PDB file of C-alpha atoms and ligand atoms in Angstrom:
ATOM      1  CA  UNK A 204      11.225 -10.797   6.981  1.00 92.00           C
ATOM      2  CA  UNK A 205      10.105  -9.707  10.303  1.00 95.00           C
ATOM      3  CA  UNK A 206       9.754  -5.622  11.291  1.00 96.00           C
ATOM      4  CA  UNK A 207       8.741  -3.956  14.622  1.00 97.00           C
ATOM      5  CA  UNK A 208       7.038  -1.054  13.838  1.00 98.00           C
ATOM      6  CA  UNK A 209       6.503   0.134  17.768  1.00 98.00           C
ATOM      7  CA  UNK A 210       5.404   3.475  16.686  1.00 98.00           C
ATOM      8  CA  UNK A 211       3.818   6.111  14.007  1.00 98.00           C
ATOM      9  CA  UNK A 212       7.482   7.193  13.678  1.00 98.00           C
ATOM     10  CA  UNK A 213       8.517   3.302  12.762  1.00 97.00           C
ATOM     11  CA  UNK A 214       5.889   3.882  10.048  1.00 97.00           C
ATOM     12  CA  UNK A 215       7.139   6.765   8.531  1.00 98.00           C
ATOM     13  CA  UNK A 216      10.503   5.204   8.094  1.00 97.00           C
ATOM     14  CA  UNK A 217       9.389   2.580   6.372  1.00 97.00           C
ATOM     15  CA  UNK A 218       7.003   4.336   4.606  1.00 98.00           C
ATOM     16  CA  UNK A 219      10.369   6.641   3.616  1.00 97.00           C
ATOM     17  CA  UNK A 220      12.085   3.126   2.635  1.00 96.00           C
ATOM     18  CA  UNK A 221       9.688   1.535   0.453  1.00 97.00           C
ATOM     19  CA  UNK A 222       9.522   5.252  -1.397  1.00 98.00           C
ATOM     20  CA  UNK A 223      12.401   5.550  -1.872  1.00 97.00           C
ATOM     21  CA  UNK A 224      13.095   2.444  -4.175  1.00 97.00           C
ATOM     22  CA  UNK A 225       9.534   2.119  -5.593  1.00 98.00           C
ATOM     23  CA  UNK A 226       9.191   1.763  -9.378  1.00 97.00           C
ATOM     24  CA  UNK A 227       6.028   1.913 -12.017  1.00 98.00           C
ATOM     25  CA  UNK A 228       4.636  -1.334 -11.814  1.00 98.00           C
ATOM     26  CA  UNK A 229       5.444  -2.279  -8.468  1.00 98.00           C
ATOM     27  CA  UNK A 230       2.679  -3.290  -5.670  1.00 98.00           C
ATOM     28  CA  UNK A 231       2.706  -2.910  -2.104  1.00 98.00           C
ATOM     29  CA  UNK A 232      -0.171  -5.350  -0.958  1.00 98.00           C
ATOM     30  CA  UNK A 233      -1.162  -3.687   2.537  1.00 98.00           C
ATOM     31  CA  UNK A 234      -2.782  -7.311   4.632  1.00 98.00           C
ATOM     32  CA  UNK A 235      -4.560  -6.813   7.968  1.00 98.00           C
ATOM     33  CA  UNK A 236      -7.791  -6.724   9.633  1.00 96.00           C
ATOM     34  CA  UNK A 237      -9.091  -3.113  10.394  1.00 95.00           C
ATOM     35  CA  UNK A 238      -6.635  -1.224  12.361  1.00 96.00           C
ATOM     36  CA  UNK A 239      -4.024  -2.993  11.717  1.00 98.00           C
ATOM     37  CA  UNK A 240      -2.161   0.630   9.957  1.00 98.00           C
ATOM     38  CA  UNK A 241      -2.625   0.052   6.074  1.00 98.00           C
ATOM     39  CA  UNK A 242      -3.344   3.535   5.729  1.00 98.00           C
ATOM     40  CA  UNK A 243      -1.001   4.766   8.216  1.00 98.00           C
ATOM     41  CA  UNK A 244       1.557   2.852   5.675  1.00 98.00           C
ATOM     42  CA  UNK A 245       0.103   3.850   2.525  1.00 98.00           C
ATOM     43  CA  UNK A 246       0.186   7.703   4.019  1.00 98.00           C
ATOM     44  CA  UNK A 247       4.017   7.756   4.959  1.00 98.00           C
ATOM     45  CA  UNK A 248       4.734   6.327   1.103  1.00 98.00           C
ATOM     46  CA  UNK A 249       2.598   8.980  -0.284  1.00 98.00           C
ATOM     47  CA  UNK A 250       3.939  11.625   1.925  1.00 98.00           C
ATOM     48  CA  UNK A 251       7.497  10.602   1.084  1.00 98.00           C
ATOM     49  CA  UNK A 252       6.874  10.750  -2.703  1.00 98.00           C
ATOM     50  CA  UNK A 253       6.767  14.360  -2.028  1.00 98.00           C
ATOM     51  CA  UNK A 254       2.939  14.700  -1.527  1.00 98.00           C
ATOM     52  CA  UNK A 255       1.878  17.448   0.399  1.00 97.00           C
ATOM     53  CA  UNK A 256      -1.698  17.976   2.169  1.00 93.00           C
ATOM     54  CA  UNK A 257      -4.251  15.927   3.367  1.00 96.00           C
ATOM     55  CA  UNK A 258      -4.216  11.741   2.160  1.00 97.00           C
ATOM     56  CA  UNK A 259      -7.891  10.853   2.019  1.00 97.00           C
ATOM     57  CA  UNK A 260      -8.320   7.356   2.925  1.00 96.00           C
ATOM     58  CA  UNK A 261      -9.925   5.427  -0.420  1.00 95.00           C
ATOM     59  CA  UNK A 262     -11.953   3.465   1.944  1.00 92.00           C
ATOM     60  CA  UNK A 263     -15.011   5.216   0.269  1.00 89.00           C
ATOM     61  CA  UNK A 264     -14.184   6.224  -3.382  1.00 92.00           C
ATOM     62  CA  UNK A 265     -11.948   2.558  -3.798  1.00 96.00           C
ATOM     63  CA  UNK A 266      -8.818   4.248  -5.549  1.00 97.00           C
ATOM     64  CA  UNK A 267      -7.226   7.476  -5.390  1.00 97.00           C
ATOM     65  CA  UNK A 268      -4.491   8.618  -8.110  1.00 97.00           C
ATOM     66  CA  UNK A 269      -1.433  10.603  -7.214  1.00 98.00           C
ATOM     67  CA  UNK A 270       0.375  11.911 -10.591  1.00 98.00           C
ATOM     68  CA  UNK A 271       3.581  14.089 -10.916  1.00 98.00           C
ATOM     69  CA  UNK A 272       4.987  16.385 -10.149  1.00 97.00           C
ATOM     70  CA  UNK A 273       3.346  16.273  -6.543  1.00 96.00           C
ATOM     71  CA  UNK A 274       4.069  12.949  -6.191  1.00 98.00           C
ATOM     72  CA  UNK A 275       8.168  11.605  -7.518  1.00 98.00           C
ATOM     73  CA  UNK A 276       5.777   8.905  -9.638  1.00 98.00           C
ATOM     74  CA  UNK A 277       2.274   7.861 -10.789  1.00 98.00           C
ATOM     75  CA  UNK A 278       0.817   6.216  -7.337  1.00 98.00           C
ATOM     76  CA  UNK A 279      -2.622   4.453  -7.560  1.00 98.00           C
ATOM     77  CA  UNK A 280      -3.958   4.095  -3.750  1.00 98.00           C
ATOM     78  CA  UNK A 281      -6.828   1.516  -3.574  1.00 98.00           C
ATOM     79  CA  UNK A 282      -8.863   0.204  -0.981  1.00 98.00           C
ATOM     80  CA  UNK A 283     -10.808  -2.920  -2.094  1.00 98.00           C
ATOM     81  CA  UNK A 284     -12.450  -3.778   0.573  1.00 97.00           C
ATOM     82  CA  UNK A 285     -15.913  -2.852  -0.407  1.00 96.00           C
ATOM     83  CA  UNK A 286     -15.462  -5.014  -3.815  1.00 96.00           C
ATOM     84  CA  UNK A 287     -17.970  -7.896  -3.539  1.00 94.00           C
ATOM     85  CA  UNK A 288     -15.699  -9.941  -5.739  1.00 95.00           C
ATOM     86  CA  UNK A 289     -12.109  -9.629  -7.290  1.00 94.00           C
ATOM     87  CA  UNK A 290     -13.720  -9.076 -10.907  1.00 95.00           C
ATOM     88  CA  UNK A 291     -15.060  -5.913  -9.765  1.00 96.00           C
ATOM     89  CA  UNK A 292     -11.400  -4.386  -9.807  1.00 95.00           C
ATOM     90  CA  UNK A 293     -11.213  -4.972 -13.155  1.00 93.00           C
ATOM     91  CA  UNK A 294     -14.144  -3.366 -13.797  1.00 94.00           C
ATOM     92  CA  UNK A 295     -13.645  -0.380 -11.908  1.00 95.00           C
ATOM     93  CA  UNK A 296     -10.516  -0.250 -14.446  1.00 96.00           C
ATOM     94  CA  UNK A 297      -8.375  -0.893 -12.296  1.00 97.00           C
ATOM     95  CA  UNK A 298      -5.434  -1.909 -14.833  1.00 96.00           C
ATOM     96  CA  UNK A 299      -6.041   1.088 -16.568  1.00 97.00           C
ATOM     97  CA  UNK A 300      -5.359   3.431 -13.785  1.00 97.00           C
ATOM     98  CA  UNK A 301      -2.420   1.097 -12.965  1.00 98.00           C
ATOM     99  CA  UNK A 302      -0.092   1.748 -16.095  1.00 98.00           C
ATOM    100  CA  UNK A 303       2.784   2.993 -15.566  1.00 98.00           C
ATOM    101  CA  UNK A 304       1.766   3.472 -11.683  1.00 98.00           C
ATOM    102  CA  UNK A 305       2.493   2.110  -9.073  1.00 98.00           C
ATOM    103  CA  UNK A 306      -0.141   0.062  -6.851  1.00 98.00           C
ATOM    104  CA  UNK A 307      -0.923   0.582  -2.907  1.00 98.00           C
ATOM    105  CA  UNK A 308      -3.104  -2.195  -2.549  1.00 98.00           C
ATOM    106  CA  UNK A 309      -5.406  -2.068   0.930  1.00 98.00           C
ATOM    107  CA  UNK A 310      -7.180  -5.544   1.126  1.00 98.00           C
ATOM    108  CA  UNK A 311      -5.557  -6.954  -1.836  1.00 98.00           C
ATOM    109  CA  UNK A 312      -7.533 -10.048  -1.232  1.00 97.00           C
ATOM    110  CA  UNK A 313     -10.455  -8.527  -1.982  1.00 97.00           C
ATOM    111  CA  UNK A 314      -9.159  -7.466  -5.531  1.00 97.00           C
ATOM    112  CA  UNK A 315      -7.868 -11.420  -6.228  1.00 95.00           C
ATOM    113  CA  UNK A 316      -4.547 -10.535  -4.509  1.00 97.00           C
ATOM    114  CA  UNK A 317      -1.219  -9.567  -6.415  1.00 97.00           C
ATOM    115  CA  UNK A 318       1.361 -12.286  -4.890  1.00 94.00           C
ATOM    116  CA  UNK A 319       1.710 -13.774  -8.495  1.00 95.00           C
ATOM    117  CA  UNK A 320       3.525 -10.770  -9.734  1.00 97.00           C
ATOM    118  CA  UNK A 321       7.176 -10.532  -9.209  1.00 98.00           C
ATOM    119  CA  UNK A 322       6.897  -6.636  -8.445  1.00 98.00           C
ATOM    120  CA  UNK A 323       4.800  -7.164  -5.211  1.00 98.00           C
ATOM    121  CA  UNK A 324       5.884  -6.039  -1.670  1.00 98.00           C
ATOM    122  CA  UNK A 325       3.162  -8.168   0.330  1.00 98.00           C
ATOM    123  CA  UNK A 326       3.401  -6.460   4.264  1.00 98.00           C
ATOM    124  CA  UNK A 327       0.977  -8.393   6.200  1.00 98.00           C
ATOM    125  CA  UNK A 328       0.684  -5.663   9.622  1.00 98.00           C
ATOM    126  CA  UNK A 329      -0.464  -7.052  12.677  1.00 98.00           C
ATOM    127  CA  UNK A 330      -1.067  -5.223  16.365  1.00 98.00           C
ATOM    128  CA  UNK A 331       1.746  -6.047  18.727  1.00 96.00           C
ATOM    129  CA  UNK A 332       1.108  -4.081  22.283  1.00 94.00           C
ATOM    130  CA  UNK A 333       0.074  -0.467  21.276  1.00 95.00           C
ATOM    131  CA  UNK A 334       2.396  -1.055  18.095  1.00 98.00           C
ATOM    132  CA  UNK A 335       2.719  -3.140  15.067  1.00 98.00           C
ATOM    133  CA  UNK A 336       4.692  -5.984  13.032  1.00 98.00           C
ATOM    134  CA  UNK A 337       5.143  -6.391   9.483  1.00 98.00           C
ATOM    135  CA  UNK A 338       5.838  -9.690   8.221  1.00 97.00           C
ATOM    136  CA  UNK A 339       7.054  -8.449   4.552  1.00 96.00           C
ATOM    137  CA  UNK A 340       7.422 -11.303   1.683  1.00 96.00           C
ATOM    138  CA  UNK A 341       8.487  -9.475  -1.591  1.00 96.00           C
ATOM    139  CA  UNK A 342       8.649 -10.955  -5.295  1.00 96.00           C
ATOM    140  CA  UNK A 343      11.569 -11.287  -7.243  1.00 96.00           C
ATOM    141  CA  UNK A 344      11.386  -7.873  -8.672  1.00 96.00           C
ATOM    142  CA  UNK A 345      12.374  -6.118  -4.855  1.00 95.00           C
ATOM    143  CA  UNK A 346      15.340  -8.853  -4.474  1.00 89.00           C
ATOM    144  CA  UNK A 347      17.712  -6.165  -3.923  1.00 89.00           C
ATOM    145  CA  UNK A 348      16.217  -3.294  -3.531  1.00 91.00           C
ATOM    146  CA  UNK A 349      13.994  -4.554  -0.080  1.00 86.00           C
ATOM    147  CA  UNK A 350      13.383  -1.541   2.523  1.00 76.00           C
ATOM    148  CA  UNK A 351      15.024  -2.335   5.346  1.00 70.00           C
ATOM    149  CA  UNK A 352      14.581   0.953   7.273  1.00 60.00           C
TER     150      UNK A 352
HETATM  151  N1  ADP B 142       3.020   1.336  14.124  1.00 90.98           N
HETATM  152  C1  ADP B 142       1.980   1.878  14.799  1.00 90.98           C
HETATM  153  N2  ADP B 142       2.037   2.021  16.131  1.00 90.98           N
HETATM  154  C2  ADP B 142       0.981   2.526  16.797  1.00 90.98           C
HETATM  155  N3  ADP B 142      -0.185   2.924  16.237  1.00 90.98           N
HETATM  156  C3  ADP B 142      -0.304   2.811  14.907  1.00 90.98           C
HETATM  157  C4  ADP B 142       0.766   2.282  14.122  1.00 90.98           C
HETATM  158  N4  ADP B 142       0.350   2.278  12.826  1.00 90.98           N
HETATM  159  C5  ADP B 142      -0.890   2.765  12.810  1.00 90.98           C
HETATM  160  N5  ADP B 142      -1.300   3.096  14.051  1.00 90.98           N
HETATM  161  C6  ADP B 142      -2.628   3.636  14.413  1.00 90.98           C
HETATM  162  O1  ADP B 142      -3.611   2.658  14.098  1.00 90.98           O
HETATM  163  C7  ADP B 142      -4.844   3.296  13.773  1.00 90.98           C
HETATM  164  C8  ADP B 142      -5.473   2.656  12.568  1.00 90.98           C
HETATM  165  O2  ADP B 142      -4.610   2.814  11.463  1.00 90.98           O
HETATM  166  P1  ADP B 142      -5.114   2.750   9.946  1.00 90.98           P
HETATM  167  O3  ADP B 142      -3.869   3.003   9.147  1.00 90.98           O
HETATM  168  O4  ADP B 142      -6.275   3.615   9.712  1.00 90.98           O
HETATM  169  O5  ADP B 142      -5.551   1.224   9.808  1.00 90.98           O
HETATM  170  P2  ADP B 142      -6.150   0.402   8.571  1.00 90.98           P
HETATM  171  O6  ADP B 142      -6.014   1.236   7.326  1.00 90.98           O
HETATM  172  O7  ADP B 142      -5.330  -0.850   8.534  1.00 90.98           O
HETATM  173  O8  ADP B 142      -7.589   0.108   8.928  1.00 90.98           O
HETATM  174  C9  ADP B 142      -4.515   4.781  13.582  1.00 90.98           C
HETATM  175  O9  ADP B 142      -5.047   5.482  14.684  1.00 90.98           O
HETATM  176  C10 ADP B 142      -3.012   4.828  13.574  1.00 90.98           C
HETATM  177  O10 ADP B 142      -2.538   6.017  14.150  1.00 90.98           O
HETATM  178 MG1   MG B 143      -7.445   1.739   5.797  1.00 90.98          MG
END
C-alpha cells in the first residue's frame, strides 16, 4: 500500500491511525535514509497515545519507554542506528523492555529487522517534492485493522 504524506499534517493523521489500533506486541518498523520523517512518524503515534510534552528523539540514548497512564499503552521508541550489529539489541535488552509494549522501530535493519513477525507495520518513507510517501507492508496480525487515514 501506497500513502502520500504531502505534509506534517499527513503525518499526524497517520500517526493518529496507526494509534489508534496499535496493540502490545505490535511493531511499526520506521525504513528510510536520514530525513526521510521516522521521527516525525514515531512523534504523531506517541502524541496520539495521549503523550504530552516534548518527544526526545532516541537517536542518542537508542530506546525511550513511554508507560501508562501518559501514554493509552506501554510504547518502546528505539533508534538502532548506532548498533554496530543486530545482536547488540538484544543486549541492550531490548526484548525485555519490549513485553507487553509495543515497538517503534527507527532503522529496524540495524536491530536484524522485525518483518518475520506477523505484528509488524513495516512503513518504508521516502522524500517526494517537499513531502513524503509511505510504502506500508503489514503482517498478518494488522490484516484488518491497517491505518488507512
Ligand atoms: N510528510 C512530511 N512532509 C514534509 N516534511 C516532513 C514530513 N515528514 C517529516 N518532515 C520533515 O523532515 C525532517 C526530518 O524528519 P525526521 O522525522 O527527523 O527524519 P528521520 O527521523 O527519518 O531522520 C523534519 O524537519 C520534518 O519536519
Ligand atoms: Mg530519526
Amino acid at each position: 500500500m501506497r500513502l502520500d504524506l504531502p505534509d506534517l499534517a499527513a503525518m499526524t493523521r497517520l500517526g493518529e491511525a496507526i494509534a489508534a489500533v496499535l496493540k502490545p506486541g505490535d511493531v511499526v518498523a520506521l525504513s528510510g535514509g536520514l530525513g526521510a520523517g521516522k521521527t516525525t512518524l514515531a512523534r504523531a503515534i506517541i502524541a496520539a497515545l495521549g503523550h504530552e510534552g516534548e518527544i526526545p528523539s532516541p537517536s542518542f540514548a537508542i530506546i525511550e519507554i513511554y508507560d501508562p497512564p501518559a501514554v493509552r499503552l506501554p510504547l518502546v521508541h528505539a533508534d538502532f542506528y548506532r548498533l554496530k550489529h543486530p545482536a547488540e539489541a538484544e543486549e541492550i535488552g531490548l526484548d525485555d523492555y519490549r513485553q507487553g509494549a509495543a515497538l517503534l522501530a527507527e532503522w529496524p535493519e540495524h536491530a536484524g529487522g522485525f518483518a518475520q513477525e506477523s505484528a509488524c507495520l513495516a512503513i518504508a518513507l521516502e522524500v517526494e517534492d517537499d513531502g513524503r510517501i509511505a510504502i506500508v507492508e503489514a503482517g498478518a496480525d494488522w490484516l484488518g485493522r491497517l491505518p488507512c487515514p
